Short mmCIF file of C-alpha atoms in Angstrom, two decimals:
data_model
loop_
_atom_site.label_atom_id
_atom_site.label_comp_id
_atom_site.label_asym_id
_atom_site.label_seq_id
_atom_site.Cartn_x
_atom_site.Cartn_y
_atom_site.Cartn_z
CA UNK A 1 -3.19 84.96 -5.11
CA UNK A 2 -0.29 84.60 -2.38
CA UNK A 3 -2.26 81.53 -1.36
CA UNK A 4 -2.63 79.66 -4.76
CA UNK A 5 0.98 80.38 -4.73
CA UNK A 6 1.42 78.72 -1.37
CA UNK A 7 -0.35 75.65 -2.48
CA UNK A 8 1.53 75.38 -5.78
CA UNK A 9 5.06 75.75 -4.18
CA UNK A 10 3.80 73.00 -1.01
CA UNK A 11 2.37 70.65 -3.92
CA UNK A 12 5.91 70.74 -6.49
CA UNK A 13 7.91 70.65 -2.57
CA UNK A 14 5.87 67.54 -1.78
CA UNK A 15 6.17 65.86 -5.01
CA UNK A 16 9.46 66.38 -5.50
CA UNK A 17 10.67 64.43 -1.80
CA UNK A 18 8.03 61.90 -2.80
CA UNK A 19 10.09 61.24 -6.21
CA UNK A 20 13.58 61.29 -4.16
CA UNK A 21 12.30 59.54 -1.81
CA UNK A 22 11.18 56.53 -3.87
CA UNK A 23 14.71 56.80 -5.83
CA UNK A 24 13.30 58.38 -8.75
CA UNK A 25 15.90 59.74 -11.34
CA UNK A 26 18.80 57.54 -9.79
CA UNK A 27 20.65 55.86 -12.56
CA UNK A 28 21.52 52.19 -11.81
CA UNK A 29 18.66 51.72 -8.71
CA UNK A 30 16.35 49.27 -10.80
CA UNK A 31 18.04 45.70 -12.16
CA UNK A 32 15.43 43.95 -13.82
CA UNK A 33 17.92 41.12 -14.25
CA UNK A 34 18.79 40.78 -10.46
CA UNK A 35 18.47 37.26 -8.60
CA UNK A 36 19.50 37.11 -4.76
CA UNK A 37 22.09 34.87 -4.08
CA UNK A 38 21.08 31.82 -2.32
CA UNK A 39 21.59 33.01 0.99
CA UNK A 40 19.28 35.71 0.60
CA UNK A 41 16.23 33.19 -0.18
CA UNK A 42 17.13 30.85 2.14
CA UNK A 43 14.39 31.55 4.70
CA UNK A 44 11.98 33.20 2.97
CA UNK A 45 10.46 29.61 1.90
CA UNK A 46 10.73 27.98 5.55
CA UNK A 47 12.35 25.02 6.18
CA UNK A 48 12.84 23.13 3.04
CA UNK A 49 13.72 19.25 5.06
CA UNK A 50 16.76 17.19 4.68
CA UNK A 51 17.46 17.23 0.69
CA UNK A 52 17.63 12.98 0.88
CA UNK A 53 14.12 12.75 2.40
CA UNK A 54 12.79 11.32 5.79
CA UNK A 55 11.97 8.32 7.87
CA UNK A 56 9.64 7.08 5.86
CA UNK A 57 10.28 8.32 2.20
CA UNK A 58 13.94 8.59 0.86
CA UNK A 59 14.31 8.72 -2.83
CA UNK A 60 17.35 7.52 -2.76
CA UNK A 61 17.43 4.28 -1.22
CA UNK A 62 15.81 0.99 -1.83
CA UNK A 63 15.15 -1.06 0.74
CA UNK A 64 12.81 -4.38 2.05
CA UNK A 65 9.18 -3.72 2.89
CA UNK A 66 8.44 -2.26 6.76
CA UNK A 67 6.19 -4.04 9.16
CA UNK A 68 4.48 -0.48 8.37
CA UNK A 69 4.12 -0.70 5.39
CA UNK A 70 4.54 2.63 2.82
CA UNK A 71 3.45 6.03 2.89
CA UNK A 72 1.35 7.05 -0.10
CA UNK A 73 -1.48 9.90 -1.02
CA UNK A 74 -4.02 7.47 -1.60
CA UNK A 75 -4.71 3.72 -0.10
CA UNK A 76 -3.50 0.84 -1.86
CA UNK A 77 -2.53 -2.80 -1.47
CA UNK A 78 0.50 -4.34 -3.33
CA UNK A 79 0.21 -7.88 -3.41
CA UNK A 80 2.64 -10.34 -5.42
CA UNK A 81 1.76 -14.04 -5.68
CA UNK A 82 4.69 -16.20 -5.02
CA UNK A 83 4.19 -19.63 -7.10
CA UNK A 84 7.42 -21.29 -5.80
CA UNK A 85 6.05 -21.29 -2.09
CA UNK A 86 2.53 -20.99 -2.87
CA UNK A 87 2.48 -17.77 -0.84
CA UNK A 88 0.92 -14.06 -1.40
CA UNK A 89 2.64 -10.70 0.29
CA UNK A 90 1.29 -7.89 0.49
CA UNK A 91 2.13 -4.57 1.56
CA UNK A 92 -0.53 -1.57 2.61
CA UNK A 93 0.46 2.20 1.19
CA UNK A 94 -1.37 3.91 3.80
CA UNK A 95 -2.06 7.31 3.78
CA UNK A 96 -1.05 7.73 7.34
CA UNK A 97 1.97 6.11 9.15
CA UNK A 98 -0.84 6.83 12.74
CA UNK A 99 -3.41 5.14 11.07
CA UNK A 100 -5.15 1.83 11.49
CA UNK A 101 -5.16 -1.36 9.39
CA UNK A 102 -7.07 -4.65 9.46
CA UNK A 103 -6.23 -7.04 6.15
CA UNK A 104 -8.40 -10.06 5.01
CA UNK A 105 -8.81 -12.38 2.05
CA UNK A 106 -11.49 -14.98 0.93
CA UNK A 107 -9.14 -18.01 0.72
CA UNK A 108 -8.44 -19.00 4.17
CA UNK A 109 -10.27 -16.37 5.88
CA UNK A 110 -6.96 -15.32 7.48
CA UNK A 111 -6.74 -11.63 9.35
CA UNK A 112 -3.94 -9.50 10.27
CA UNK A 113 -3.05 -5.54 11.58
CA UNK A 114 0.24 -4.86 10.14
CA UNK A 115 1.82 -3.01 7.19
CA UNK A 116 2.55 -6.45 5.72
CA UNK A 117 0.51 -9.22 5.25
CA UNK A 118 1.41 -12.86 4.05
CA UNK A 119 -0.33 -15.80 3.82
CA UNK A 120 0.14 -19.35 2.35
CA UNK A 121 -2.03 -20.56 -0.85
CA UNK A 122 -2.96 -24.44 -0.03
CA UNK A 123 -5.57 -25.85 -3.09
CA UNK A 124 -6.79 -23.32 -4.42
CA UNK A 125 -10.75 -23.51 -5.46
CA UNK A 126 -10.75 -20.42 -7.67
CA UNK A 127 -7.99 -18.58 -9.91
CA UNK A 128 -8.42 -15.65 -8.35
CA UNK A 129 -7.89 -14.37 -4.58
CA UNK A 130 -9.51 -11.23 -3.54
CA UNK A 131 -7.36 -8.93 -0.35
CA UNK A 132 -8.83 -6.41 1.46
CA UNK A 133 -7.36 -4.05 3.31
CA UNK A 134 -9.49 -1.20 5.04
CA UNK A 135 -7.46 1.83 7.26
CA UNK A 136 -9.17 3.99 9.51
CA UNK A 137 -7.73 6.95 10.77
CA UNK A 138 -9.71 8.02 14.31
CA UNK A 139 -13.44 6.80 12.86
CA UNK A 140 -12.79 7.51 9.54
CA UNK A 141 -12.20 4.46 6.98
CA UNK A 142 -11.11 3.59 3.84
CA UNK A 143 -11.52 -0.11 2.37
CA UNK A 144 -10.38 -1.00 -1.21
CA UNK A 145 -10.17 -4.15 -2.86
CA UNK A 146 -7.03 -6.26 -4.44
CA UNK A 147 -7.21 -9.14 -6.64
CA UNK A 148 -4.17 -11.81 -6.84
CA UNK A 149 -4.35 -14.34 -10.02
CA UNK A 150 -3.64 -17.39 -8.53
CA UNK A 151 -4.30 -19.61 -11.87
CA UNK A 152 -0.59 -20.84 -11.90
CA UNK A 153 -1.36 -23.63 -9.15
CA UNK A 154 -4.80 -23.87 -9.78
CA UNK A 155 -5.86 -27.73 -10.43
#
């Protein structure tokens, strides 16, 4: 009997520094309402970058096409056809700045590695000029496909 005793007192002893001990029966320990202040959270996410962006994407400024070209998530080729001067731009969004480009286009078979690519529309057979743009990143490529209407200065 002294021993079920024994175990009933060491059981309510245990339980009862296990309840302290986890601040149970404190008023005013629990705030469901509480938000750390800023300085409390400001490492727990890692470094969050400079709030205006980087070197090659910064919301908030606008500026003239890099020799690069643009960063973007997927490949693409934007390409404006300039009737004045008979000329067509383009620029590559590559999905890596280390990456690899080689442009063509089926009008005067003319070639180029850079970010941008320009070339000069001289009698135009067809009303439409097709770009290409592939980018390989180690052995790895990706080639897409951009048509330019040219119909404004064809014959």
């Amino acid at each position: 009997m002294t021993r079920f005793i024994f175990i009933i007192l060491s059981l309510v002893f245990m339980f009862s520094v296990i309840l302290i001990s986890c601040g149970g029966g404190e008023e005013g320990g629990y705030n469901p309402n509480y938000k750390p202040a800023g300085g409390e959270t400001s490492t727990l996410g890692g470094n969050r970058g400079a709030s205006t962006g980087n070197a090659f994407f910064d919301p908030t400024k606008k500026k003239e096409p890099s020799v690069d070209g643009t960063l973007a998530s997927k490949l693409a080729a934007k390409c404006e056809f300039d009737a004045v001067n008979s000329k067509i731009s383009c620029e590559a969004h590559r999905t890596s700045m280390k990456s690899d480009l080689q442009w063509s286009e089926d009008h005067t078979n003319s070639e180029s590695d850079q970010g941008i690519f320009e070339f000069d529309i001289t009698n135009p057979a067809k009303s439409e000029i097709v770009v290409k743009l592939e980018e390989c990143i180690n052995t790895t490529c990706n080639k897409i496909e951009t048509p330019v209407d040219v119909s404004a200065v064809v014959p």
